[in-house]
Short mmCIF file of C-alpha atoms in Angstrom, two decimals:
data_model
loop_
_atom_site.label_atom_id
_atom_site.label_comp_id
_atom_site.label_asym_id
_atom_site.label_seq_id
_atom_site.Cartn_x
_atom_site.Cartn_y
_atom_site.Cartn_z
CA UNK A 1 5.08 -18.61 22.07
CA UNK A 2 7.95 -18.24 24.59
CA UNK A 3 7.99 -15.33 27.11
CA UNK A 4 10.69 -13.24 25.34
CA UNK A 5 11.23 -9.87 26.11
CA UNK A 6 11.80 -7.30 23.28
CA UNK A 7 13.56 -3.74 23.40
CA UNK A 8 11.67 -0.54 22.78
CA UNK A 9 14.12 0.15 19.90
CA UNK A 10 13.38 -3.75 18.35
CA UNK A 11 9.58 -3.65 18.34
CA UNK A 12 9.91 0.49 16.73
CA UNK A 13 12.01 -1.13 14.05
CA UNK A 14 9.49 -4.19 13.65
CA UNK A 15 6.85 -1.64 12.86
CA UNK A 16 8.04 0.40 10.64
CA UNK A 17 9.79 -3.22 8.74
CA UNK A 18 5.98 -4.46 8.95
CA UNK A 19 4.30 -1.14 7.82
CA UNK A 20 7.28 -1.47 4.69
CA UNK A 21 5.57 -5.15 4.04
CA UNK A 22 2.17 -3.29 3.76
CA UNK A 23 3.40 -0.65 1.27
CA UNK A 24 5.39 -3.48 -0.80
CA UNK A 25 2.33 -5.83 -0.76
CA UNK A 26 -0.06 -2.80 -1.75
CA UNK A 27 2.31 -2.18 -4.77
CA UNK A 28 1.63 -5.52 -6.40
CA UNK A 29 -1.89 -5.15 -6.48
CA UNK A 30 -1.97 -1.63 -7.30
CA UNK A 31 0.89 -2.76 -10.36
CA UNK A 32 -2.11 -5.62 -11.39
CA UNK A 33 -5.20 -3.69 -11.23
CA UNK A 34 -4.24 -0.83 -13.46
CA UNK A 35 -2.91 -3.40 -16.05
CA UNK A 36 -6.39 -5.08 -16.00
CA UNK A 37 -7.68 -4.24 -19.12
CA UNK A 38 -4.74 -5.08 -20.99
CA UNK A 39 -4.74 -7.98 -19.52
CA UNK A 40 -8.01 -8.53 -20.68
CA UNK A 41 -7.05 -7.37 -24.25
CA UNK A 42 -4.55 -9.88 -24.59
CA UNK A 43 -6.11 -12.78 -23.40
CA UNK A 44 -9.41 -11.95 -25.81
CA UNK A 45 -11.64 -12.16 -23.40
CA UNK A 46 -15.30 -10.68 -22.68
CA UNK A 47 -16.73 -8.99 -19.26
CA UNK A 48 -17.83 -12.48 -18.16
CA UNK A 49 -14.94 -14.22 -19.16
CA UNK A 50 -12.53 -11.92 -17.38
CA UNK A 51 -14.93 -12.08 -14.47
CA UNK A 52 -14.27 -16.35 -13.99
CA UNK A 53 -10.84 -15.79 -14.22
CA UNK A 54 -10.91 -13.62 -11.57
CA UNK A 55 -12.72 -16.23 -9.22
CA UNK A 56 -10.11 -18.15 -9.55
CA UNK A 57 -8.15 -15.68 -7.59
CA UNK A 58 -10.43 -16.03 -4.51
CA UNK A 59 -10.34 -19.63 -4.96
CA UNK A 60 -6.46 -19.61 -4.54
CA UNK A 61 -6.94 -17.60 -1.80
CA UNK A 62 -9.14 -19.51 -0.19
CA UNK A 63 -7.26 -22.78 -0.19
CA UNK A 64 -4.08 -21.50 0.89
CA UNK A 65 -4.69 -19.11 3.41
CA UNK A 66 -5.25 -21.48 6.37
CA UNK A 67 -1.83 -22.46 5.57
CA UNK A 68 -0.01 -19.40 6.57
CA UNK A 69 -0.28 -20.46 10.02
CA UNK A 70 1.32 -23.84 9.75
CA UNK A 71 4.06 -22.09 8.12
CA UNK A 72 4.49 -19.81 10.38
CA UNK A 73 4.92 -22.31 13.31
CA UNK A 74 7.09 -24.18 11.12
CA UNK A 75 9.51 -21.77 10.16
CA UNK A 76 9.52 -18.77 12.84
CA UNK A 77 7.62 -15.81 11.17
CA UNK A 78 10.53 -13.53 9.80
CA UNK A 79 11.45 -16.64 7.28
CA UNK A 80 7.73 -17.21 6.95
CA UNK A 81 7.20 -13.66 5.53
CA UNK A 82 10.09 -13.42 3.68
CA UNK A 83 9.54 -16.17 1.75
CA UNK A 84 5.59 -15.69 1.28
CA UNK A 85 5.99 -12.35 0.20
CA UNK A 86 8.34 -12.97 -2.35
CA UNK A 87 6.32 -15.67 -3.71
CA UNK A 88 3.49 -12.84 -3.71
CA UNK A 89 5.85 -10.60 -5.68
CA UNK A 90 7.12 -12.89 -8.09
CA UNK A 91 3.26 -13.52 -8.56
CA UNK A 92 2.70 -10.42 -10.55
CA UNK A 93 4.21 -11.59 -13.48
CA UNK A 94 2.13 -14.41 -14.04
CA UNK A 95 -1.07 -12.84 -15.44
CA UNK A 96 0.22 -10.92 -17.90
CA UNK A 97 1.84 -13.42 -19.49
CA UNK A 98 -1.49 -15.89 -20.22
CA UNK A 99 -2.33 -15.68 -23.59
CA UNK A 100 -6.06 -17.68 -23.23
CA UNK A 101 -8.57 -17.64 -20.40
CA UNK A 102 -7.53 -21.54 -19.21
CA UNK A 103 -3.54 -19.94 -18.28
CA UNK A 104 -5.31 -16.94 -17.09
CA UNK A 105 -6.84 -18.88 -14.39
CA UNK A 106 -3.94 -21.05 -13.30
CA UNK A 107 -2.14 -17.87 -13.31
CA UNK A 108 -5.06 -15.81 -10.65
CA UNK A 109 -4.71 -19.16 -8.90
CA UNK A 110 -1.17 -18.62 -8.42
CA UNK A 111 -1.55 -14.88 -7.87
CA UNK A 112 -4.85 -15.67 -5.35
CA UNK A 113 -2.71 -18.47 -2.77
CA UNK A 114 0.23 -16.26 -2.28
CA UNK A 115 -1.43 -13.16 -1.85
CA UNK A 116 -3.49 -14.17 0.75
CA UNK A 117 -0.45 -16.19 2.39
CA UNK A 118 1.54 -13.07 2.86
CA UNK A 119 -1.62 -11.00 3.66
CA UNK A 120 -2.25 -13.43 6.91
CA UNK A 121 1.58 -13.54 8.02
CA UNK A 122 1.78 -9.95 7.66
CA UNK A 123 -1.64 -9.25 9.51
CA UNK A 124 -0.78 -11.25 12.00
CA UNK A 125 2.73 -9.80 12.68
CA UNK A 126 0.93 -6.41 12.58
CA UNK A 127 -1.23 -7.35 15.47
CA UNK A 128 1.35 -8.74 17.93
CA UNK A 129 3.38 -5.46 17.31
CA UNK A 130 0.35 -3.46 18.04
CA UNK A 131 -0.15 -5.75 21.15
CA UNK A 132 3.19 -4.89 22.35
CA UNK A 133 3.12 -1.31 21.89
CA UNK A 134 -0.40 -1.24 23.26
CA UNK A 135 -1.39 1.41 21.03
CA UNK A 136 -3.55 1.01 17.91
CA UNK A 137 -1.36 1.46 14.55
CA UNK A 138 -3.64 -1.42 12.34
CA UNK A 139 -5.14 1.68 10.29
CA UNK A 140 -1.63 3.06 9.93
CA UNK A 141 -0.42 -0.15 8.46
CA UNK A 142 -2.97 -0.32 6.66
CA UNK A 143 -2.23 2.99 5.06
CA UNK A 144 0.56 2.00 3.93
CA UNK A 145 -0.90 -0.98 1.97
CA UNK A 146 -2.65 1.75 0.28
CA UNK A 147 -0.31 4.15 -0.02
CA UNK A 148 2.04 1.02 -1.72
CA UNK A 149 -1.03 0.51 -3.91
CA UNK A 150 -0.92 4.04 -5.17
CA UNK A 151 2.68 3.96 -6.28
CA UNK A 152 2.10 0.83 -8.06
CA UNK A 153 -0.86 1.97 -9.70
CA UNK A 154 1.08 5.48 -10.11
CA UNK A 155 3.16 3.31 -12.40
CA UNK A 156 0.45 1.40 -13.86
CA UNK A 157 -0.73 4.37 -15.26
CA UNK A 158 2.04 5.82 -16.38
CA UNK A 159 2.61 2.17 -18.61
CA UNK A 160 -0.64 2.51 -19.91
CA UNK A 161 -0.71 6.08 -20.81
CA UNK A 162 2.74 5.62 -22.53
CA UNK A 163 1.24 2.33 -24.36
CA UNK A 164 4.16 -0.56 -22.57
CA UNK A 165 3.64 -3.74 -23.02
CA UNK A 166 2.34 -5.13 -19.30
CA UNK A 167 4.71 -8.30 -19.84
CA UNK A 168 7.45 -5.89 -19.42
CA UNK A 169 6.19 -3.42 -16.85
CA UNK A 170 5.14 -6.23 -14.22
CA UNK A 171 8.20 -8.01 -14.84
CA UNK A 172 10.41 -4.93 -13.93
CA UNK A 173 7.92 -4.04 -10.92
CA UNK A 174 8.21 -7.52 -9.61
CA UNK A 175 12.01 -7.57 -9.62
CA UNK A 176 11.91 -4.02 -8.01
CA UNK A 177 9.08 -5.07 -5.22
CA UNK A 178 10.90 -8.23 -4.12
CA UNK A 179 14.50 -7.00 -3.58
CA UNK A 180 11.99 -3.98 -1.47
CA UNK A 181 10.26 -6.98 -0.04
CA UNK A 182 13.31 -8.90 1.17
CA UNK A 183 15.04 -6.21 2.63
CA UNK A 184 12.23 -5.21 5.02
CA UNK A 185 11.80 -8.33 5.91
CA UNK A 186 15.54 -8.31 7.91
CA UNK A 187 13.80 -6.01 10.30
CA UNK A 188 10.91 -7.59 11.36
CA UNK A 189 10.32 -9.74 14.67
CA UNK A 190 11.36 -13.27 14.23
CA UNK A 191 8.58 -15.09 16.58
CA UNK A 192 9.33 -18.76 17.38
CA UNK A 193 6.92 -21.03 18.70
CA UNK A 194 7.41 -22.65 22.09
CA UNK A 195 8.61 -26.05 22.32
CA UNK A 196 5.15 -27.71 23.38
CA UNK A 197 2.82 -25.29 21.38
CA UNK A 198 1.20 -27.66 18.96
CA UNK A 199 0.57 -26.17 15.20
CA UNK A 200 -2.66 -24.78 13.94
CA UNK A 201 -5.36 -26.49 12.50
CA UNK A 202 -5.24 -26.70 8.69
CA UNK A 203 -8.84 -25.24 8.88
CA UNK A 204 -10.68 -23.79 11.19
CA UNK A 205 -14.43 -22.41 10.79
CA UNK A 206 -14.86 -18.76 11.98
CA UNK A 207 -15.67 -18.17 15.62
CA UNK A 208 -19.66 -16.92 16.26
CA UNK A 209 -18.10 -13.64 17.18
CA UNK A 210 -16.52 -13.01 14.03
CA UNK A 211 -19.53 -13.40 12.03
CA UNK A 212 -21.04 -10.40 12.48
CA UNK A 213 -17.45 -8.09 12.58
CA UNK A 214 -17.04 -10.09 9.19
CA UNK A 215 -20.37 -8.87 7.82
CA UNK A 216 -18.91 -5.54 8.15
CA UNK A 217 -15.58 -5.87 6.58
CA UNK A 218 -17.32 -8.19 3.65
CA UNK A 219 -19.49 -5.12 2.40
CA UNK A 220 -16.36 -3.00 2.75
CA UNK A 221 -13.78 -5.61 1.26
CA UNK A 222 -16.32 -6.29 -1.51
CA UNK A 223 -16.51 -2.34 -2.95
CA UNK A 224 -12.73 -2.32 -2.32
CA UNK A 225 -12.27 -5.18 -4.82
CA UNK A 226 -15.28 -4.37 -7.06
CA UNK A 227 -13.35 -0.85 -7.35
CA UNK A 228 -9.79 -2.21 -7.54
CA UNK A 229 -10.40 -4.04 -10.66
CA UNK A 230 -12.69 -2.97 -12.06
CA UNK A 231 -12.71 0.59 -12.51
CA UNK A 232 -10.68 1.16 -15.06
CA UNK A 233 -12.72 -1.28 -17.06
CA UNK A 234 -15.69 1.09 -16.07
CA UNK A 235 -14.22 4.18 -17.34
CA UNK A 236 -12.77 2.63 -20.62
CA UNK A 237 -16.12 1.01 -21.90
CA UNK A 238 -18.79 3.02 -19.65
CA UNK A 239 -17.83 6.17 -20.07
CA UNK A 240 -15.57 6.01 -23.41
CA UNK A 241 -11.78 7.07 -21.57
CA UNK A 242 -8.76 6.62 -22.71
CA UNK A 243 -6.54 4.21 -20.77
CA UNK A 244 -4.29 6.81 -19.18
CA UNK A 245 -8.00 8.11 -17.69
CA UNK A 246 -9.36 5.10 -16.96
CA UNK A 247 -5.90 3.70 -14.97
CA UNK A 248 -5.88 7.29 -13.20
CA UNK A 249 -9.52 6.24 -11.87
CA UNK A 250 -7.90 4.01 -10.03
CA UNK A 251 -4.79 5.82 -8.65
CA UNK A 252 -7.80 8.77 -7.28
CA UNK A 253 -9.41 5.47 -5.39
CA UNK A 254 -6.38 4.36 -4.28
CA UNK A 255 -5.09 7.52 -3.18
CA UNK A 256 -8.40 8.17 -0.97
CA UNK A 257 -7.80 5.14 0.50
CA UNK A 258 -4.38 5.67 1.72
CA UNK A 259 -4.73 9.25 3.10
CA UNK A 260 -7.79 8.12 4.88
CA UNK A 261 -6.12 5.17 6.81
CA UNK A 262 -3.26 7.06 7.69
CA UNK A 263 -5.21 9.35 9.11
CA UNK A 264 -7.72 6.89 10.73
CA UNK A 265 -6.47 5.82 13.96
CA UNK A 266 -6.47 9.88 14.70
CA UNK A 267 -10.27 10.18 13.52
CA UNK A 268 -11.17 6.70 15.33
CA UNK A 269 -9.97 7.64 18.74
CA UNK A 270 -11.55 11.46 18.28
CA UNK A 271 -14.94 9.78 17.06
CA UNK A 272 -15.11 6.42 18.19
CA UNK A 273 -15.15 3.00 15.79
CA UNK A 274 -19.40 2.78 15.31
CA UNK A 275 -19.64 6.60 14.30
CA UNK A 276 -16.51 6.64 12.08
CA UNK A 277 -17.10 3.47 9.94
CA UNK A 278 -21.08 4.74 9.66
CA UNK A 279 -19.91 8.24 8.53
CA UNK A 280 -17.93 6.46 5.79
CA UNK A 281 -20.83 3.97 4.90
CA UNK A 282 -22.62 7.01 3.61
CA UNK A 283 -19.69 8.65 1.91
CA UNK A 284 -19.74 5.36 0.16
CA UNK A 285 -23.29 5.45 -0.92
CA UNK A 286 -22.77 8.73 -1.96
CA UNK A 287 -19.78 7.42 -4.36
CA UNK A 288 -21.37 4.83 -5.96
CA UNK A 289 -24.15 6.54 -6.93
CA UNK A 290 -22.08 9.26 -8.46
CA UNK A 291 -20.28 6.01 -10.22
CA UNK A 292 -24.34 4.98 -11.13
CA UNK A 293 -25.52 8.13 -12.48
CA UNK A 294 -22.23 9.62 -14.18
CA UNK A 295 -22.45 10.85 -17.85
CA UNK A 296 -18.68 12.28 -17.95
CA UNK A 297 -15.49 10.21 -16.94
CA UNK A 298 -14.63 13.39 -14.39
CA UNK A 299 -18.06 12.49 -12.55
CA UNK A 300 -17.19 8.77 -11.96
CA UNK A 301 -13.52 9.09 -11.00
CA UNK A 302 -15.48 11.44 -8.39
CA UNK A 303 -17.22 8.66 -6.81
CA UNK A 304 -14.84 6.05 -6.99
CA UNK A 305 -12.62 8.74 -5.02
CA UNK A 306 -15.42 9.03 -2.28
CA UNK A 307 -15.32 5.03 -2.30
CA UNK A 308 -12.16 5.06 -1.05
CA UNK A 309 -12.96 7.26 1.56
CA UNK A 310 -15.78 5.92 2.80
CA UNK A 311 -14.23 2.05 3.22
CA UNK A 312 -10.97 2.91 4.27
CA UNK A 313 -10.41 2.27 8.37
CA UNK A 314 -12.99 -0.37 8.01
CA UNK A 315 -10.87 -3.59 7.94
CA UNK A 316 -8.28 -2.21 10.77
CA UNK A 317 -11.56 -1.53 12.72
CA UNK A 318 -12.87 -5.07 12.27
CA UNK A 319 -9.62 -6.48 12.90
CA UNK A 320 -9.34 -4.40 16.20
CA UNK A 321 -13.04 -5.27 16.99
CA UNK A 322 -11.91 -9.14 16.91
CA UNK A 323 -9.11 -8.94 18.82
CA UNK A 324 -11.46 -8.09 22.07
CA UNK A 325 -14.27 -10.27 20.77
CA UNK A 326 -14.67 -13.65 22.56
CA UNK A 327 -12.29 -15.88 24.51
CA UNK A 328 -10.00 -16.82 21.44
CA UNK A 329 -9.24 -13.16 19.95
CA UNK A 330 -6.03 -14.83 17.50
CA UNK A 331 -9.19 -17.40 15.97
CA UNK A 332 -11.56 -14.68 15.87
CA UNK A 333 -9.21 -12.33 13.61
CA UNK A 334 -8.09 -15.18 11.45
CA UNK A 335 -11.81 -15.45 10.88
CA UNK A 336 -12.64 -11.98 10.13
CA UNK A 337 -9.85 -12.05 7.65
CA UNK A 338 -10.95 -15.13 5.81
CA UNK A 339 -14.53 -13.06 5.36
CA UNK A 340 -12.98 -10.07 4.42
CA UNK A 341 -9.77 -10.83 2.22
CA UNK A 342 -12.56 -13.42 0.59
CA UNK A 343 -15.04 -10.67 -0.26
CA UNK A 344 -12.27 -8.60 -1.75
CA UNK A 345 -11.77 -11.64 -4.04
CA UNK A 346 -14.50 -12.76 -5.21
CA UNK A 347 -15.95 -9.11 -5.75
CA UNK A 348 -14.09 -9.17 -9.01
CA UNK A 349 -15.86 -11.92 -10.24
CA UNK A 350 -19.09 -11.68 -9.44
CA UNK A 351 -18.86 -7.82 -10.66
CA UNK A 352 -17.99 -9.35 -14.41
CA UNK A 353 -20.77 -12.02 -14.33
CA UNK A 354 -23.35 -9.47 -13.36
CA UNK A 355 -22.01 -7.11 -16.06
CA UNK A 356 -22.35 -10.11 -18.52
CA UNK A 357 -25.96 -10.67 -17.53
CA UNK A 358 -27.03 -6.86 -17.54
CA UNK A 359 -24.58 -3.87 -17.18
CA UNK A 360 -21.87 -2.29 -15.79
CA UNK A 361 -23.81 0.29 -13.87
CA UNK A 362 -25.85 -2.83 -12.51
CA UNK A 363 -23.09 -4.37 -11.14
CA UNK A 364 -21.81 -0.91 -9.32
CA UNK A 365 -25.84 -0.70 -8.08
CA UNK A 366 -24.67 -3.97 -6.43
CA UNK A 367 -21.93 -2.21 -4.72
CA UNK A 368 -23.32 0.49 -3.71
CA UNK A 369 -26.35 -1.55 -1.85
CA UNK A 370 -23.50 -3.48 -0.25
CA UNK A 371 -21.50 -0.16 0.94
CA UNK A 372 -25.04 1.05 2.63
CA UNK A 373 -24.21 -2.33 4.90
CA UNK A 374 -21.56 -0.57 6.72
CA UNK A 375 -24.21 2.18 8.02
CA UNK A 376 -26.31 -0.61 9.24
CA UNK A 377 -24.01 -2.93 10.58
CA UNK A 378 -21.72 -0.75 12.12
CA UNK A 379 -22.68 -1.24 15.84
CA UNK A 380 -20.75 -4.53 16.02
CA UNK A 381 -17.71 -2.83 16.32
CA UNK A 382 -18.66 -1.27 19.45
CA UNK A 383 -15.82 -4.02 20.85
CA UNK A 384 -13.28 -2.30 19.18
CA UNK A 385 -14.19 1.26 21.32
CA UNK A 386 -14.31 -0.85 24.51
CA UNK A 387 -11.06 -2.11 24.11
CA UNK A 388 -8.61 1.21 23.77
CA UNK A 389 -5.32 0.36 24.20
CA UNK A 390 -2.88 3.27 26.27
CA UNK A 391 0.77 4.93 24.97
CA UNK A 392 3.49 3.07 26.37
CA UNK A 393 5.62 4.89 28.90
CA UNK A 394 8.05 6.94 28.26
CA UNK A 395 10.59 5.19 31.39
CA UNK A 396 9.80 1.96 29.80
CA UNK A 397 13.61 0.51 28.20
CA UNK A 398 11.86 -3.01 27.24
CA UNK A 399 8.51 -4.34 26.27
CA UNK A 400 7.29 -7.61 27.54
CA UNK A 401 6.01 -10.08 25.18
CA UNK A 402 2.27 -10.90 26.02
CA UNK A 403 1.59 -14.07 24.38
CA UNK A 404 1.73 -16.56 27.11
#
């Protein structure tokens, strides 16, 4: 990228534009999730059937996220985002609207590539404004992805307690999210690519260093989707709820989630990265086995609530952690994220198959095991403590773009 400076009052603007992404991005998955079971009404399908349709979001994912870079280079990254993100939000209507498990998949397809498209642009915006501030504010944005989520499953369950057809609610959250979605997009830093920089690689395996940082965020990622989606499914044929309960189980997840990450670059530089992500590996644990054991819909929401709250900075940690990992930190956090925003997909889907095979409460036994991972793992983000980043001055009237 070219050596171009950018005023204080630009790169405050960016971040707030970038943290608006977040919340607008959280929203469609938060409008989606609640709507799951409906979905799954409609369609006529079983646990195990829902659950393959779901892979198909991962696989989506996984074939079109190395192309957000290309993109990017191609187009400058405020066009980039702009138009990823309202592909994302247009996205939302698809799945409601498959009548059959074989448009059901094309339609998680659809909803899979896009999502994870926007998800790297925006990620990777996120990081070069944090690099130019040289303060951490990953957590923060990633708050806001929650705190979007929340509203959108706010609304969710509002629709399903009053009974709306999902057709119509995701096509009015859609329009809603991408005029949100376009707007913020005015705002945020339009980096070009310098005249000799050649293009990323299609594909690219993860760096050695990311491996392990990705362990972490997989476990996390993978309770994060495992609860996202299927939750309300939990409480509605578990635990007997109606759907207003069983879409409010996920608005109390969501809702941990998004107070936690606000509040998590605070609690990260009072406790350090290791202690803070192992603290909420056993919050975790204690949430799913609440989810496990619980004979009363009130008992679950409980845990899923702790969930939340015990995964929430993780994936800002691990994305700081790669950042000062190795000699390549931009190939090292694009391979954390593959790991990561992959767990979160397939979780879905591999929840449903193991609920086909046995139970429910099996699969969350699954999750929980996984969520004990981030207790024992979470030493590898010892880089992320190491590599502190300082308040930019007060006197300062520009900030210097660091990418060489």
């Amino acid at each position: 990228m070219g050596d171009v400076g950018y005023a204080r009052d630009e790169v405050r603007r960016a971040r707030y534009a970038v943290a608006a992404v977040f919340a607008v991005h959280g929203a469609v998955t938060g409008s989606f999730a609640t709507r799951v079971p409906w979905i799954q009404d409609h369609a006529s399908l079983g646990a195990g059937q829902l659950g393959f349709a779901l892979a198909f979001t991962a696989f989506g994912a996984s074939c079109a996220m190395p192309l957000a870079g290309r993109i990017s280079h191609r187009f400058g990254s405020r066009t980039a985002l702009r138009g990823l993100l309202t592909l994302w939000t247009l996205s939302l209507i698809l799945p409601s609207l498959a009548p059959n498990l074989y448009t059901l998949c094309l339609a998680m397809f659809a909803y899979g590539a896009t999502a994870g498209m926007a998800d790297v642009a925006m990620n990777a915006l996120g990081v070069e404004i944090e690099r130019l501030l040289e303060k951490s504010i990953m957590s923060g944005l990633h708050g806001m992805w929650s705190a979007g989520a929340l509203v959108g499953s706010a609304a969710g369950t509002l629709a399903a307690h009053l009974g709306s057809d999902a057709r119509l609610h995701h096509a009015l959250a859609a329009a809603a999210l991408t005029l949100l979605g376009l707007l913020a997009c005015n705002w945020v830093l339009d980096l070009q690519p310098a005249e000799d920089e050649e293009p990323p690689p299609r594909f690219a395996l993860p760096p050695r260093s990311a491996l392990l940082i990705g362990t972490v965020g997989f476990c996390a990622v993978f309770a994060e989707g495992a609860s996202l989606d299927w939750s309300a499914v939990f409480l509605r044929d578990r635990l007997d709820g109606s759907a207003g309960l069983a879409a409010a189980s996920t608005t109390g997840f969501m809702l941990t989630m998004a107070v936690a990450r606000i509040a998590g670059d605070a609690a990260v530089n009072r406790f350090g990265a290791v202690r803070t992500v192992r603290a909420g590996g056993m919050l975790a644990v204690l949430g799913g086995l609440l989810i496990v054991l619980a004979g009363h819909p009130a008992v679950a929401m409980g845990g899923f609530a702790l969930m939340g709250l015990g995964i929430a900075v993780v994936v800002p940690l691990c994305f700081a952690a790669a950042g000062h990992a190795g000699p390549n930190p931009s190939q090292a956090i694009a391979g954390v994220a593959t790991i990561t925003y992959t767990s979160g997909l397939i979780a879905p889907s591999l929840i449903g198959g193991v609920a086909q095979a046995t139970s429910l409460v099996v699969s969350f036994c699954v999750v929980t095991v996984l969520a004990s991972g981030l207790a024992v793992f979470a030493g590898v983000l010892r880089t992320a403590e190491r590599g502190g980043r300082k308040e930019i001055s007060p006197q300062a009237t520009a900030v210097p773009d660091p990418r060489p």
